[in-house]
Short mmCIF file of C-alpha atoms in Angstrom, two decimals:
data_model
loop_
_atom_site.label_atom_id
_atom_site.label_comp_id
_atom_site.label_asym_id
_atom_site.label_seq_id
_atom_site.Cartn_x
_atom_site.Cartn_y
_atom_site.Cartn_z
CA MET A 663 -124.93 78.84 44.86
CA GLU A 664 -123.75 76.51 42.11
CA ASP A 665 -120.51 78.55 41.78
CA LEU A 666 -119.88 78.23 45.49
CA ALA A 667 -120.51 74.50 45.32
CA GLY A 668 -118.03 74.14 42.45
CA LEU A 669 -115.42 76.19 44.29
CA ASP A 670 -115.94 74.09 47.41
CA SER A 671 -115.43 70.94 45.33
CA LEU A 672 -112.17 72.28 43.90
CA ILE A 673 -110.93 73.16 47.37
CA GLN A 674 -111.69 69.65 48.56
CA GLN A 675 -109.88 68.10 45.57
CA ALA A 676 -106.84 70.42 45.89
CA PRO A 677 -104.86 68.24 48.34
CA GLU A 678 -105.33 65.19 46.11
CA PHE A 679 -104.37 67.22 43.01
CA LEU A 680 -101.27 68.59 44.72
CA MET A 681 -100.23 65.16 45.92
CA THR A 682 -100.67 63.61 42.47
CA TYR A 683 -99.30 66.29 40.18
CA GLY A 684 -97.05 68.03 42.69
CA LEU A 685 -94.99 64.89 43.17
CA LYS A 686 -94.81 64.41 39.38
CA ALA A 687 -93.67 67.99 38.92
CA LEU A 688 -91.09 67.61 41.69
CA ALA A 689 -89.82 64.37 40.13
CA ALA A 690 -89.66 66.07 36.72
CA ILE A 691 -87.57 68.92 38.18
CA VAL A 692 -85.21 66.45 39.85
CA ILE A 693 -84.85 64.47 36.63
CA PHE A 694 -84.14 67.67 34.70
CA LEU A 695 -81.49 68.87 37.16
CA ILE A 696 -79.77 65.48 37.33
CA GLY A 697 -79.87 65.11 33.53
CA LYS A 698 -78.47 68.60 33.05
CA TYR A 699 -75.64 67.78 35.45
CA PHE A 700 -74.79 64.57 33.63
CA SER A 701 -74.86 66.47 30.31
CA GLY A 702 -71.99 68.58 31.59
CA VAL A 703 -70.23 65.47 32.91
CA ALA A 704 -70.54 63.78 29.50
CA LYS A 705 -69.09 66.85 27.78
CA ARG A 706 -66.14 67.10 30.18
CA LEU A 707 -65.33 63.38 30.01
CA THR A 708 -65.51 63.40 26.21
CA THR A 709 -63.23 66.42 26.02
CA LYS A 710 -60.72 64.87 28.42
CA LEU A 711 -60.71 61.51 26.60
CA LEU A 712 -60.18 63.04 23.15
CA ASN A 713 -57.53 65.46 24.42
CA ASN A 714 -55.61 62.54 25.95
CA ARG A 715 -55.65 60.92 22.50
CA LYS A 716 -54.39 64.21 21.03
CA VAL A 717 -57.38 64.52 18.71
CA ASP A 718 -57.75 67.71 16.69
CA THR A 719 -59.36 70.49 18.75
CA THR A 720 -62.08 71.06 16.15
CA VAL A 721 -63.24 67.46 16.45
CA VAL A 722 -62.93 67.55 20.26
CA SER A 723 -65.25 70.55 20.47
CA PHE A 724 -67.79 69.08 18.06
CA VAL A 725 -67.93 65.61 19.63
CA ALA A 726 -68.08 67.02 23.17
CA ASN A 727 -71.00 69.28 22.25
CA LEU A 728 -72.66 66.34 20.50
CA ALA A 729 -72.36 64.24 23.67
CA TRP A 730 -73.86 67.08 25.74
CA THR A 731 -76.74 67.47 23.27
CA LEU A 732 -77.60 63.77 23.24
CA VAL A 733 -77.73 63.51 27.04
CA PHE A 734 -79.70 66.76 27.33
CA VAL A 735 -82.26 65.68 24.71
CA PHE A 736 -82.73 62.40 26.56
CA THR A 737 -83.22 64.43 29.76
CA ILE A 738 -85.89 66.62 28.15
CA VAL A 739 -87.76 63.56 26.86
CA ALA A 740 -87.62 61.90 30.31
CA THR A 741 -88.80 65.12 32.00
CA LEU A 742 -91.77 65.53 29.66
CA GLY A 743 -92.69 61.87 30.13
CA GLN A 744 -92.70 62.34 33.89
CA VAL A 745 -95.28 65.14 33.72
CA GLY A 746 -97.57 63.09 31.47
CA VAL A 747 -96.61 64.26 27.97
CA GLN A 748 -96.80 61.47 25.38
CA THR A 749 -93.12 61.15 24.46
CA ALA A 750 -93.59 58.35 21.92
CA SER A 751 -94.97 60.74 19.32
CA LEU A 752 -92.30 63.31 20.21
CA VAL A 753 -89.52 60.76 19.70
CA ALA A 754 -91.09 59.75 16.37
CA VAL A 755 -91.15 63.37 15.19
CA ILE A 756 -87.53 63.90 16.25
CA GLY A 757 -86.50 60.68 14.50
CA ALA A 758 -88.29 61.64 11.28
CA ALA A 759 -86.75 65.10 11.32
CA GLY A 760 -83.29 63.60 11.91
CA LEU A 761 -83.76 61.18 9.02
CA ALA A 762 -84.84 63.99 6.68
CA VAL A 763 -81.87 66.14 7.67
CA GLY A 764 -79.51 63.17 7.29
CA LEU A 765 -80.76 62.44 3.77
CA ALA A 766 -80.50 66.09 2.78
CA LEU A 767 -76.95 66.38 4.11
CA GLN A 768 -75.75 62.92 3.10
CA GLY A 769 -72.65 64.21 1.28
CA SER A 770 -71.71 66.58 4.08
CA LEU A 771 -72.19 63.90 6.73
CA SER A 772 -69.96 61.55 4.72
CA ASN A 773 -67.26 64.22 4.61
CA PHE A 774 -67.70 64.85 8.32
CA ALA A 775 -67.38 61.14 9.17
CA SER A 776 -64.30 60.86 6.95
CA GLY A 777 -62.78 63.92 8.63
CA VAL A 778 -63.29 62.37 12.07
CA LEU A 779 -61.70 59.11 10.87
CA MET A 780 -58.73 61.02 9.44
CA VAL A 781 -58.16 62.80 12.72
CA LEU A 782 -58.61 59.65 14.82
CA PHE A 783 -56.58 57.19 12.74
CA ARG A 784 -54.17 59.75 11.25
CA PRO A 785 -53.30 58.31 7.82
CA CYS A 786 -51.78 61.73 7.29
CA ARG A 787 -50.99 64.76 9.42
CA VAL A 788 -50.48 68.45 8.85
CA GLY A 789 -47.11 68.88 7.16
CA ASP A 790 -47.10 65.45 5.46
CA TYR A 791 -46.60 65.22 1.70
CA ILE A 792 -49.25 62.85 0.37
CA GLU A 793 -50.80 61.65 -2.85
CA ALA A 794 -54.54 60.97 -2.69
CA ALA A 795 -57.78 61.61 -4.57
CA GLY A 796 -55.86 62.17 -7.80
CA THR A 797 -53.65 64.94 -6.46
CA ALA A 798 -50.44 65.39 -4.47
CA GLY A 799 -49.32 68.05 -2.03
CA THR A 800 -48.41 68.99 1.51
CA VAL A 801 -51.27 68.82 4.02
CA ASP A 802 -51.89 72.33 5.31
CA GLU A 803 -55.11 71.77 7.25
CA ILE A 804 -57.63 69.02 8.01
CA THR A 805 -61.08 70.43 8.72
CA ILE A 806 -64.38 68.75 9.49
CA PHE A 807 -65.47 68.52 5.85
CA SER A 808 -62.35 68.96 3.70
CA THR A 809 -58.56 68.77 3.58
CA ARG A 810 -56.40 71.58 2.21
CA LEU A 811 -53.30 70.58 0.25
CA ARG A 812 -50.48 72.82 -0.99
CA THR A 813 -48.77 71.64 -4.16
CA ALA A 814 -45.06 71.94 -4.88
CA ASP A 815 -45.73 74.92 -7.18
CA ASN A 816 -47.70 76.63 -4.37
CA LYS A 817 -51.25 75.99 -5.51
CA MET A 818 -54.00 75.35 -2.98
CA ILE A 819 -56.18 72.27 -3.47
CA ILE A 820 -59.23 71.63 -1.28
CA ALA A 821 -60.33 67.99 -1.43
CA PRO A 822 -63.43 66.51 0.28
CA ASN A 823 -62.49 64.25 3.16
CA SER A 824 -64.59 61.40 1.77
CA ALA A 825 -62.69 61.53 -1.54
CA ILE A 826 -59.38 61.18 0.31
CA MET A 827 -60.52 58.41 2.66
CA ASN A 828 -62.10 56.45 -0.20
CA SER A 829 -58.89 56.52 -2.25
CA THR A 830 -55.44 55.04 -1.76
CA ILE A 831 -53.32 57.41 0.33
CA THR A 832 -49.58 57.47 -0.37
CA ASN A 833 -47.85 59.26 2.49
CA TYR A 834 -44.30 60.15 1.49
CA SER A 835 -43.53 61.73 4.88
CA ALA A 836 -44.75 58.99 7.21
CA LEU A 837 -41.42 57.14 7.52
CA GLU A 838 -38.04 58.55 8.49
CA LYS A 839 -36.03 57.19 5.53
CA ARG A 840 -36.63 57.01 1.78
CA ARG A 841 -34.76 55.28 -1.00
CA ILE A 842 -33.71 57.18 -4.11
CA ASP A 843 -33.95 55.14 -7.31
CA LEU A 844 -31.68 56.36 -10.12
CA THR A 845 -30.97 54.84 -13.52
CA ILE A 846 -27.57 55.76 -14.96
CA GLY A 847 -26.81 54.76 -18.55
CA VAL A 848 -23.23 54.61 -19.88
CA SER A 849 -21.62 53.57 -23.14
CA TYR A 850 -21.00 49.93 -24.06
CA THR A 851 -17.31 50.77 -24.21
CA ALA A 852 -17.23 51.70 -20.51
CA ASN A 853 -15.59 49.40 -18.00
CA ILE A 854 -18.28 48.06 -15.65
CA ALA A 855 -16.11 47.80 -12.54
CA ASN A 856 -14.64 51.27 -13.04
CA THR A 857 -18.10 52.78 -13.58
CA LYS A 858 -19.42 51.23 -10.36
CA LYS A 859 -16.38 52.53 -8.47
CA VAL A 860 -16.89 56.08 -9.73
CA ILE A 861 -20.55 56.05 -8.66
CA ALA A 862 -19.71 54.43 -5.30
CA ASP A 863 -17.16 57.17 -4.55
CA ILE A 864 -19.87 59.77 -5.07
CA LEU A 865 -22.27 57.97 -2.72
CA ASP A 866 -19.60 57.48 -0.06
CA ASN A 867 -18.83 61.19 0.03
CA ASN A 868 -22.34 62.61 -0.28
CA GLN A 869 -23.50 64.20 2.97
CA PHE A 870 -27.11 63.09 2.55
CA VAL A 871 -26.57 59.39 1.81
CA LEU A 872 -27.07 57.24 4.92
CA LYS A 873 -24.52 54.60 5.93
CA ASP A 874 -27.31 52.44 7.33
CA PRO A 875 -28.96 50.64 5.53
CA GLY A 876 -26.36 51.44 2.86
CA TYR A 877 -26.74 51.69 -0.90
CA PHE A 878 -26.91 49.36 -3.89
CA ILE A 879 -25.34 49.66 -7.34
CA GLY A 880 -26.07 47.02 -9.97
CA LEU A 881 -26.14 46.47 -13.71
CA ALA A 882 -29.82 46.41 -14.55
CA GLU A 883 -30.16 46.38 -18.32
CA LEU A 884 -28.33 46.03 -21.61
CA ALA A 885 -30.39 48.62 -23.42
CA ASP A 886 -30.40 49.65 -27.08
CA SER A 887 -27.98 52.54 -26.70
CA SER A 888 -26.44 52.07 -23.25
CA ILE A 889 -25.82 49.76 -20.36
CA ASN A 890 -27.97 50.91 -17.45
CA PHE A 891 -26.98 50.83 -13.79
CA VAL A 892 -29.48 51.14 -10.96
CA VAL A 893 -28.26 53.31 -8.08
CA ARG A 894 -30.28 53.06 -4.85
CA PRO A 895 -29.05 55.07 -1.86
CA TRP A 896 -31.08 55.79 1.30
CA VAL A 897 -31.57 59.30 2.69
CA ASN A 898 -33.62 60.97 5.41
CA THR A 899 -37.10 61.76 4.12
CA PRO A 900 -36.81 65.58 4.41
CA ASP A 901 -33.58 65.45 2.33
CA TYR A 902 -35.04 63.36 -0.51
CA TRP A 903 -35.30 65.92 -3.31
CA THR A 904 -32.17 67.85 -2.35
CA ALA A 905 -30.15 64.64 -2.31
CA ARG A 906 -31.62 63.39 -5.59
CA PHE A 907 -30.80 66.55 -7.52
CA LEU A 908 -27.31 66.76 -6.03
CA LEU A 909 -26.49 63.11 -6.74
CA LEU A 910 -27.48 63.39 -10.40
CA GLU A 911 -25.23 66.41 -10.82
CA GLN A 912 -22.30 64.83 -8.98
CA ILE A 913 -22.55 61.52 -10.88
CA LYS A 914 -22.64 63.32 -14.24
CA ASN A 915 -19.56 65.39 -13.39
CA ALA A 916 -17.69 62.36 -12.04
CA LEU A 917 -18.42 60.26 -15.14
CA ASP A 918 -17.25 63.09 -17.37
CA ALA A 919 -14.04 63.43 -15.37
CA ALA A 920 -13.42 59.68 -15.70
CA ASP A 921 -14.04 59.82 -19.49
CA ILE A 922 -17.02 57.51 -19.15
CA GLU A 923 -19.49 58.41 -21.86
CA ILE A 924 -23.19 58.85 -21.25
CA PRO A 925 -24.46 58.13 -24.78
CA PHE A 926 -27.30 59.73 -26.67
CA PRO A 927 -29.98 57.39 -28.00
CA GLN A 928 -28.50 56.03 -31.22
CA MET A 929 -29.06 53.55 -33.99
CA ASP A 930 -26.50 51.78 -36.18
CA LEU A 931 -27.36 51.92 -39.87
CA HIS A 932 -25.74 49.36 -42.19
CA VAL A 933 -25.82 50.19 -45.91
CA LYS A 934 -25.57 47.22 -48.20
CA GLU A 935 -24.55 47.93 -51.75
CA VAL A 936 -26.52 45.97 -54.30
CA PRO A 937 -24.67 45.46 -57.60
CA ALA A 938 -26.45 46.73 -60.65
CA LYS A 939 -27.82 44.16 -63.05
#
């Protein structure tokens, strides 16, 4: 009889139970479906925004998935809260776990953040020749955690992104034009005007030297063994090394043809004869 009485009591309380918890469950399902929908919206909007900014595809994928995860986690927490689960302790556990993971991966997270900054602000791009973090080379690839450089003698260098972003970056490829700085030393017996004319003729006829902004030739130093001219032509950045090597060869041949000596380092020795006592 007691069992029947208990069952009858449950049947009487069923409508109230369904009204109370049924509505909560329905609200939780609605919250979950809406949150899941907005997770997809957040991912699509993030992808579209980063693609419009021409951000690296690796970063686009990671950030878009991160946006989806954040919205979805918030949705799960809101859904559990709706059905009566104490979310405060759950959030505390998630926060503590995130802090522990962040401390354990501090170096990797720093490299990741630096990689994102490199892709967003683009201090260098793939194909640029840069000097950073104590090394120089052509940028082959920028990944989430590291940057791969290829040196002039074809060695691969992998540098952490944080090391590059925390150092001074010299980008030799960023601008269209570069100036070549040469120092040409000739003998003290050489005629200054004639020497400048010989060098100017070479610059005027070199296919790599730009007419705008022009070049500069000037007497820079009266050195110990020579008088030194500075020669400063402008060339397109991709032609820098080819033009430099060619100009040195052409100037040497032209000075030889004009009988203008390029002296070796030398020292004059004066011998003074001391009469014997």
